GROMACS .gro file of C-alpha atoms in nm:
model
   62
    1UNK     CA    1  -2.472   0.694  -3.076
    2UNK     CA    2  -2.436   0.501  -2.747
    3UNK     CA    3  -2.069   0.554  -2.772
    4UNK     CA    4  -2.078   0.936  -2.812
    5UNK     CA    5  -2.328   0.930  -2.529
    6UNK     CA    6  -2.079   0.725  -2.314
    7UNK     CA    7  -1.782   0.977  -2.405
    8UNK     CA    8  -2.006   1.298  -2.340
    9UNK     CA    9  -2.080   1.071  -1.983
   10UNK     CA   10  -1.753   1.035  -1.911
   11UNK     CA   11  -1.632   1.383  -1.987
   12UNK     CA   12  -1.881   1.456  -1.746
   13UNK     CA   13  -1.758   1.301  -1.443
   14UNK     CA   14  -1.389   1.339  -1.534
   15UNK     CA   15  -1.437   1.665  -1.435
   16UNK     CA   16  -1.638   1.617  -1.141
   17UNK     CA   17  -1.347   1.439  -0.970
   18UNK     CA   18  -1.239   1.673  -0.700
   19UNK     CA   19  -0.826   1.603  -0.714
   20UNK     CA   20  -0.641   1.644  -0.385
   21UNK     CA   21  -0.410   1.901  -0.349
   22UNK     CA   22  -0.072   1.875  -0.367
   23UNK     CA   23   0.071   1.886   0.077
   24UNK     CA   24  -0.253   1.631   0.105
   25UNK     CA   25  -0.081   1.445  -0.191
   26UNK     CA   26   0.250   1.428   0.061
   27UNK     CA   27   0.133   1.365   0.348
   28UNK     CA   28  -0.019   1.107   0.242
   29UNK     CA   29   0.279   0.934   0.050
   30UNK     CA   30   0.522   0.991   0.366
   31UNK     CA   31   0.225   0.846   0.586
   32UNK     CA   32   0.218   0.532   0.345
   33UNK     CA   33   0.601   0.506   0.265
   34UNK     CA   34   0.586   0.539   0.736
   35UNK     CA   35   0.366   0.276   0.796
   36UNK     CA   36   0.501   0.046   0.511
   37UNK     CA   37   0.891   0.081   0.680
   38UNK     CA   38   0.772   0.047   1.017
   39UNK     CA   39   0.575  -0.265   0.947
   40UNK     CA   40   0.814  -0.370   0.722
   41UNK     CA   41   1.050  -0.421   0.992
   42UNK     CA   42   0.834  -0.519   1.297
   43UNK     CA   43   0.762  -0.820   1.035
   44UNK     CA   44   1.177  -0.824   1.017
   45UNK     CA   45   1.170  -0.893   1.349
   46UNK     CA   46   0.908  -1.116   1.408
   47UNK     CA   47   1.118  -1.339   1.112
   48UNK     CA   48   1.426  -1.321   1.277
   49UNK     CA   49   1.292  -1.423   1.632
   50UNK     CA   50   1.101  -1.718   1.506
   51UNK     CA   51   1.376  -1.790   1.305
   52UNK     CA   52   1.559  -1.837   1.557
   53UNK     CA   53   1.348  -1.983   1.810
   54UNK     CA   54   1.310  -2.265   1.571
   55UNK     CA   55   1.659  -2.306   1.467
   56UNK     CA   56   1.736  -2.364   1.868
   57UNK     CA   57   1.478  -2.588   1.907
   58UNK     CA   58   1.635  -2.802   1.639
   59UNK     CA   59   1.979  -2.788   1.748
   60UNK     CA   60   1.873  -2.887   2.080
   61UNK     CA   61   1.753  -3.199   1.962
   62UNK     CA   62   2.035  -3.307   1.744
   0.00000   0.00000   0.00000
């Protein structure tokens, strides 16, 4: 019985989930897929400069 009580439960609040719709669905995605580029290749940057920072530093002593 406590499963059939669960299921009936769940049912329930399956369909109380309010869904978005579907432009907040894309703006969303190109907002995430935006910020995930950009920082993607601030990080790029930040990689390469230290990168090579470092690598003159080491030359220099050698």
């Amino acid at each position: 019985m406590k499963i059939l009580y669960f299921i009936q439960r769940l049912k329930n609040e399956i369909n109380n989930i309010c869904w978005p719709e579907y432009t907040t669905t894309l703006q969303m995605t190109f907002t995430i897929f935006s910020v995930s580029t950009i920082l993607s290749l601030v990080l790029w940057v930040i990689d390469k400069t230290l990168f090579f920072i470092i690598s003159s530093i080491i030359n220099i002593r050698f």
